[in-house]
């Protein structure tokens, strides 16, 4: 397992509670799109975060961290990064990485900051011409929480086989898109999921319900990926 010292290049707000962290590792972190890393806070204190980018030539690593003061697990990591200007990480970790050998229509499903996991896979898949349709469903509480909304709309305009479906839990009256639970939006849009592969990131409760509902709608569990499924 690689343990790498990283310089903290920048910490920028994405929303009132989420920051974008850009790290420059002293040596290149070896990972596959969809894997995560751990920030080493102490000998027995390692904190997991999704990597929010596909592997890059320059080796930089991007994280999207929910740094709400109520979430000390993440807020302490961001505080350390700000104070020290460097951090030690290890990775890549996780079995929910992108399967390049599976040529199937693909659904990426993200709840909240789970988007960072799907962003890594999205960047990887869009780096070459898509052979099959690709869908990204991202659910947030409000539109303001959907910090990459305009970027994703533009990507959908640029890639004919990529469709972005935003889902807002508590919309403004003017919102004309999908509302409610993000995985329910997938169920409403697909009569059968039998021919699809699905990548899921978000709260464990959502992932568990999505697994059951998607399976009932035809999804083969061998084609369902998400770090949550290692624990639930």
mmCIF file of C-alpha atoms in Angstrom:
data_model
loop_
_atom_site.group_PDB
_atom_site.id
_atom_site.type_symbol
_atom_site.label_atom_id
_atom_site.label_comp_id
_atom_site.label_asym_id
_atom_site.label_seq_id
_atom_site.Cartn_x
_atom_site.Cartn_y
_atom_site.Cartn_z
ATOM 1 C CA UNK A 1 0.000 0.000 0.000
ATOM 2 C CA UNK A 2 1.391 3.358 -1.040
ATOM 3 C CA UNK A 3 1.793 5.987 1.695
ATOM 4 C CA UNK A 4 2.498 9.318 0.066
ATOM 5 C CA UNK A 5 3.129 12.811 1.398
ATOM 6 C CA UNK A 6 1.013 15.364 -0.475
ATOM 7 C CA UNK A 7 1.316 19.113 -0.727
ATOM 8 C CA UNK A 8 -2.048 20.834 -0.316
ATOM 9 C CA UNK A 9 -2.179 23.047 -3.390
ATOM 10 C CA UNK A 10 -5.581 24.606 -2.763
ATOM 11 C CA UNK A 11 -8.747 24.444 -0.677
ATOM 12 C CA UNK A 12 -11.708 26.154 -2.308
ATOM 13 C CA UNK A 13 -15.384 26.315 -1.327
ATOM 14 C CA UNK A 14 -17.851 24.532 -3.605
ATOM 15 C CA UNK A 15 -20.851 25.267 -1.361
ATOM 16 C CA UNK A 16 -21.279 26.603 2.174
ATOM 17 C CA UNK A 17 -20.312 23.191 3.568
ATOM 18 C CA UNK A 18 -18.279 21.449 0.825
ATOM 19 C CA UNK A 19 -14.699 22.235 -0.183
ATOM 20 C CA UNK A 20 -12.616 21.193 -3.169
ATOM 21 C CA UNK A 21 -9.107 20.112 -2.162
ATOM 22 C CA UNK A 22 -6.322 19.743 -4.712
ATOM 23 C CA UNK A 23 -3.331 17.639 -3.660
ATOM 24 C CA UNK A 24 0.049 17.217 -5.338
ATOM 25 C CA UNK A 25 1.522 13.886 -4.217
ATOM 26 C CA UNK A 26 5.306 13.601 -3.847
ATOM 27 C CA UNK A 27 5.012 10.500 -6.023
ATOM 28 C CA UNK A 28 2.182 9.459 -8.303
ATOM 29 C CA UNK A 29 -0.722 7.725 -6.554
ATOM 30 C CA UNK A 30 -1.633 4.544 -8.404
ATOM 31 C CA UNK A 31 -5.406 4.161 -8.567
ATOM 32 C CA UNK A 32 -8.279 3.294 -10.879
ATOM 33 C CA UNK A 33 -11.214 5.646 -11.432
ATOM 34 C CA UNK A 34 -13.781 4.936 -8.707
ATOM 35 C CA UNK A 35 -11.276 4.056 -5.987
ATOM 36 C CA UNK A 36 -10.780 6.023 -2.777
ATOM 37 C CA UNK A 37 -7.898 7.052 -0.547
ATOM 38 C CA UNK A 38 -7.347 7.338 3.173
ATOM 39 C CA UNK A 39 -5.911 10.377 4.903
ATOM 40 C CA UNK A 40 -3.592 9.220 7.671
ATOM 41 C CA UNK A 41 -4.313 11.307 10.742
ATOM 42 C CA UNK A 42 -2.541 8.941 13.148
ATOM 43 C CA UNK A 43 -1.214 5.414 13.408
ATOM 44 C CA UNK A 44 -4.685 3.979 13.914
ATOM 45 C CA UNK A 45 -6.690 6.928 12.542
ATOM 46 C CA UNK A 46 -7.260 6.698 8.782
ATOM 47 C CA UNK A 47 -10.141 8.558 7.162
ATOM 48 C CA UNK A 48 -11.565 7.553 3.796
ATOM 49 C CA UNK A 49 -12.484 9.965 0.993
ATOM 50 C CA UNK A 50 -13.511 9.331 -2.591
ATOM 51 C CA UNK A 51 -11.095 10.539 -5.234
ATOM 52 C CA UNK A 52 -12.949 13.106 -7.348
ATOM 53 C CA UNK A 53 -10.924 12.753 -10.527
ATOM 54 C CA UNK A 54 -9.735 10.109 -12.936
ATOM 55 C CA UNK A 55 -5.958 9.501 -12.955
ATOM 56 C CA UNK A 56 -4.185 12.557 -14.371
ATOM 57 C CA UNK A 57 -0.885 12.965 -16.161
ATOM 58 C CA UNK A 58 0.281 15.534 -13.610
ATOM 59 C CA UNK A 59 -0.572 13.191 -10.730
ATOM 60 C CA UNK A 60 -2.792 15.690 -8.915
ATOM 61 C CA UNK A 61 -5.590 14.307 -6.756
ATOM 62 C CA UNK A 62 -8.878 16.104 -6.132
ATOM 63 C CA UNK A 63 -11.171 15.601 -3.146
ATOM 64 C CA UNK A 64 -14.636 17.039 -2.455
ATOM 65 C CA UNK A 65 -15.040 17.096 1.312
ATOM 66 C CA UNK A 66 -18.160 17.899 3.289
ATOM 67 C CA UNK A 67 -16.514 20.114 5.905
ATOM 68 C CA UNK A 68 -19.575 21.032 7.966
ATOM 69 C CA UNK A 69 -18.446 21.705 11.574
ATOM 70 C CA UNK A 70 -20.963 19.065 12.673
ATOM 71 C CA UNK A 71 -18.975 16.491 10.680
ATOM 72 C CA UNK A 72 -15.764 16.387 12.695
ATOM 73 C CA UNK A 73 -14.557 13.276 10.836
ATOM 74 C CA UNK A 74 -14.048 15.435 7.742
ATOM 75 C CA UNK A 75 -13.688 18.908 9.283
ATOM 76 C CA UNK A 76 -10.608 17.881 11.296
ATOM 77 C CA UNK A 77 -8.927 16.657 8.107
ATOM 78 C CA UNK A 78 -9.572 19.975 6.353
ATOM 79 C CA UNK A 79 -8.311 21.888 9.412
ATOM 80 C CA UNK A 80 -5.099 19.841 9.373
ATOM 81 C CA UNK A 81 -4.630 20.514 5.670
ATOM 82 C CA UNK A 82 -5.045 24.244 6.212
ATOM 83 C CA UNK A 83 -2.676 24.375 9.181
ATOM 84 C CA UNK A 84 0.090 22.077 7.897
ATOM 85 C CA UNK A 85 -0.131 22.554 4.149
ATOM 86 C CA UNK A 86 0.527 18.858 3.659
ATOM 87 C CA UNK A 87 -1.050 15.504 4.409
ATOM 88 C CA UNK A 88 -0.146 11.824 4.173
ATOM 89 C CA UNK A 89 -2.446 9.584 2.154
ATOM 90 C CA UNK A 90 -2.644 5.950 1.124
ATOM 91 C CA UNK A 91 -4.478 4.334 -1.777
ATOM 92 C CA UNK A 92 -5.944 3.480 -4.144
ATOM 93 C CA UNK A 93 -8.475 1.461 -2.220
ATOM 94 C CA UNK A 94 -11.840 -0.126 -2.872
ATOM 95 C CA UNK A 95 -13.375 -2.639 -5.251
ATOM 96 C CA UNK A 96 -16.020 -0.341 -6.762
ATOM 97 C CA UNK A 97 -13.747 0.950 -9.512
ATOM 98 C CA UNK A 98 -14.813 1.323 -13.140
ATOM 99 C CA UNK A 99 -14.999 -1.917 -15.116
ATOM 100 C CA UNK A 100 -13.572 -1.201 -18.553
ATOM 101 C CA UNK A 101 -14.158 -4.810 -19.558
ATOM 102 C CA UNK A 102 -17.937 -4.449 -19.121
ATOM 103 C CA UNK A 103 -19.286 -2.847 -22.286
ATOM 104 C CA UNK A 104 -22.826 -2.072 -21.143
ATOM 105 C CA UNK A 105 -25.067 0.948 -20.809
ATOM 106 C CA UNK A 106 -23.993 2.584 -17.555
ATOM 107 C CA UNK A 107 -25.840 4.417 -14.783
ATOM 108 C CA UNK A 108 -23.917 6.512 -12.261
ATOM 109 C CA UNK A 109 -26.019 7.238 -9.165
ATOM 110 C CA UNK A 110 -24.869 9.808 -6.615
ATOM 111 C CA UNK A 111 -26.437 11.174 -3.472
ATOM 112 C CA UNK A 112 -24.929 14.396 -2.113
ATOM 113 C CA UNK A 113 -21.125 14.362 -1.912
ATOM 114 C CA UNK A 114 -21.205 10.821 -3.294
ATOM 115 C CA UNK A 115 -20.943 12.740 -6.555
ATOM 116 C CA UNK A 116 -17.143 12.831 -6.189
ATOM 117 C CA UNK A 117 -17.006 9.051 -6.689
ATOM 118 C CA UNK A 118 -19.138 9.203 -9.816
ATOM 119 C CA UNK A 119 -17.165 12.196 -11.135
ATOM 120 C CA UNK A 120 -13.989 10.111 -11.189
ATOM 121 C CA UNK A 121 -15.705 7.418 -13.257
ATOM 122 C CA UNK A 122 -17.434 9.993 -15.460
ATOM 123 C CA UNK A 123 -14.138 11.678 -16.335
ATOM 124 C CA UNK A 124 -12.608 8.320 -17.184
ATOM 125 C CA UNK A 125 -15.507 7.202 -19.385
ATOM 126 C CA UNK A 126 -15.710 10.523 -21.234
ATOM 127 C CA UNK A 127 -11.971 10.517 -21.939
ATOM 128 C CA UNK A 128 -12.658 8.298 -24.948
ATOM 129 C CA UNK A 129 -15.656 7.929 -27.285
ATOM 130 C CA UNK A 130 -18.592 6.292 -25.523
ATOM 131 C CA UNK A 131 -19.651 2.960 -26.971
ATOM 132 C CA UNK A 132 -22.847 2.730 -24.901
ATOM 133 C CA UNK A 133 -25.240 5.244 -23.310
ATOM 134 C CA UNK A 134 -24.073 6.782 -20.020
ATOM 135 C CA UNK A 135 -26.430 8.322 -17.450
ATOM 136 C CA UNK A 136 -25.583 10.321 -14.330
ATOM 137 C CA UNK A 137 -28.320 10.763 -11.716
ATOM 138 C CA UNK A 138 -27.267 13.175 -8.963
ATOM 139 C CA UNK A 139 -29.546 13.888 -6.042
ATOM 140 C CA UNK A 140 -29.107 16.806 -3.632
ATOM 141 C CA UNK A 141 -31.336 18.559 -1.124
ATOM 142 C CA UNK A 142 -31.410 21.840 -3.065
ATOM 143 C CA UNK A 143 -30.155 23.095 -6.412
ATOM 144 C CA UNK A 144 -27.578 25.237 -4.592
ATOM 145 C CA UNK A 145 -26.040 22.021 -3.253
ATOM 146 C CA UNK A 146 -25.512 20.755 -6.817
ATOM 147 C CA UNK A 147 -22.239 22.596 -7.311
ATOM 148 C CA UNK A 148 -21.343 21.008 -10.680
ATOM 149 C CA UNK A 149 -24.794 21.493 -12.237
ATOM 150 C CA UNK A 150 -23.698 23.825 -15.064
ATOM 151 C CA UNK A 151 -20.555 21.812 -15.808
ATOM 152 C CA UNK A 152 -22.539 18.591 -16.139
ATOM 153 C CA UNK A 153 -25.133 20.219 -18.384
ATOM 154 C CA UNK A 154 -22.312 21.361 -20.653
ATOM 155 C CA UNK A 155 -20.760 17.876 -20.724
ATOM 156 C CA UNK A 156 -24.130 16.436 -21.716
ATOM 157 C CA UNK A 157 -24.311 18.940 -24.578
ATOM 158 C CA UNK A 158 -20.822 17.927 -25.732
ATOM 159 C CA UNK A 159 -21.319 14.136 -25.550
ATOM 160 C CA UNK A 160 -24.363 12.786 -27.379
ATOM 161 C CA UNK A 161 -24.407 9.486 -25.478
ATOM 162 C CA UNK A 162 -24.142 11.111 -22.017
ATOM 163 C CA UNK A 163 -27.280 12.206 -20.168
ATOM 164 C CA UNK A 164 -27.273 14.158 -16.894
ATOM 165 C CA UNK A 165 -30.384 13.891 -14.717
ATOM 166 C CA UNK A 166 -30.408 16.193 -11.656
ATOM 167 C CA UNK A 167 -32.834 15.260 -8.858
ATOM 168 C CA UNK A 168 -33.734 17.835 -6.178
ATOM 169 C CA UNK A 169 -35.213 16.678 -2.881
ATOM 170 C CA UNK A 170 -36.516 20.075 -1.758
ATOM 171 C CA UNK A 171 -36.964 22.133 -4.932
ATOM 172 C CA UNK A 172 -37.906 25.761 -5.407
ATOM 173 C CA UNK A 173 -41.311 26.356 -6.970
ATOM 174 C CA UNK A 174 -39.609 27.212 -10.271
ATOM 175 C CA UNK A 175 -37.798 23.844 -10.540
ATOM 176 C CA UNK A 176 -39.099 21.823 -13.508
ATOM 177 C CA UNK A 177 -36.876 18.759 -13.206
ATOM 178 C CA UNK A 178 -37.093 15.563 -11.201
ATOM 179 C CA UNK A 179 -37.730 15.646 -7.454
ATOM 180 C CA UNK A 180 -37.623 13.300 -4.486
ATOM 181 C CA UNK A 181 -35.274 10.357 -3.928
ATOM 182 C CA UNK A 182 -32.615 9.992 -6.579
ATOM 183 C CA UNK A 183 -32.829 6.213 -6.952
ATOM 184 C CA UNK A 184 -36.604 6.476 -7.466
ATOM 185 C CA UNK A 185 -35.911 8.668 -10.494
ATOM 186 C CA UNK A 186 -33.895 5.803 -12.008
ATOM 187 C CA UNK A 187 -36.718 3.342 -11.342
ATOM 188 C CA UNK A 188 -39.176 5.669 -13.055
ATOM 189 C CA UNK A 189 -37.019 6.035 -16.157
ATOM 190 C CA UNK A 190 -36.131 2.387 -16.862
ATOM 191 C CA UNK A 191 -38.606 -0.434 -17.318
ATOM 192 C CA UNK A 192 -35.796 -2.970 -16.875
ATOM 193 C CA UNK A 193 -32.206 -2.625 -15.619
ATOM 194 C CA UNK A 194 -31.193 -6.091 -16.780
ATOM 195 C CA UNK A 195 -28.780 -4.888 -19.465
ATOM 196 C CA UNK A 196 -27.156 -2.129 -17.355
ATOM 197 C CA UNK A 197 -24.221 -1.708 -15.015
ATOM 198 C CA UNK A 198 -24.734 0.678 -12.089
ATOM 199 C CA UNK A 199 -22.275 2.533 -9.853
ATOM 200 C CA UNK A 200 -23.678 3.943 -6.596
ATOM 201 C CA UNK A 201 -22.334 6.377 -3.991
ATOM 202 C CA UNK A 202 -24.155 8.109 -1.169
ATOM 203 C CA UNK A 203 -25.553 7.343 2.247
ATOM 204 C CA UNK A 204 -25.545 3.653 3.171
ATOM 205 C CA UNK A 205 -29.328 3.737 3.671
ATOM 206 C CA UNK A 206 -29.850 4.945 0.114
ATOM 207 C CA UNK A 207 -27.400 2.408 -1.301
ATOM 208 C CA UNK A 208 -29.123 -0.458 0.491
ATOM 209 C CA UNK A 209 -32.594 0.493 -0.696
ATOM 210 C CA UNK A 210 -31.314 1.096 -4.233
ATOM 211 C CA UNK A 211 -29.738 -2.366 -4.335
ATOM 212 C CA UNK A 212 -33.016 -4.043 -3.432
ATOM 213 C CA UNK A 213 -35.171 -1.927 -5.740
ATOM 214 C CA UNK A 214 -32.784 -2.138 -8.694
ATOM 215 C CA UNK A 215 -32.503 -5.909 -8.319
ATOM 216 C CA UNK A 216 -36.294 -6.181 -8.394
ATOM 217 C CA UNK A 217 -36.217 -4.103 -11.602
ATOM 218 C CA UNK A 218 -33.921 -6.636 -13.267
ATOM 219 C CA UNK A 219 -30.407 -5.464 -12.386
ATOM 220 C CA UNK A 220 -27.956 -8.322 -11.946
ATOM 221 C CA UNK A 221 -26.137 -7.744 -8.651
ATOM 222 C CA UNK A 222 -22.855 -8.702 -10.311
ATOM 223 C CA UNK A 223 -23.268 -5.478 -12.326
ATOM 224 C CA UNK A 224 -23.825 -3.257 -9.270
ATOM 225 C CA UNK A 225 -20.825 -1.471 -7.740
ATOM 226 C CA UNK A 226 -20.398 0.752 -4.701
ATOM 227 C CA UNK A 227 -18.116 0.913 -1.689
ATOM 228 C CA UNK A 228 -21.150 0.815 0.612
ATOM 229 C CA UNK A 229 -21.855 -2.772 -0.441
ATOM 230 C CA UNK A 230 -18.688 -3.941 1.351
ATOM 231 C CA UNK A 231 -20.412 -2.973 4.619
ATOM 232 C CA UNK A 232 -24.157 -3.536 4.121
#
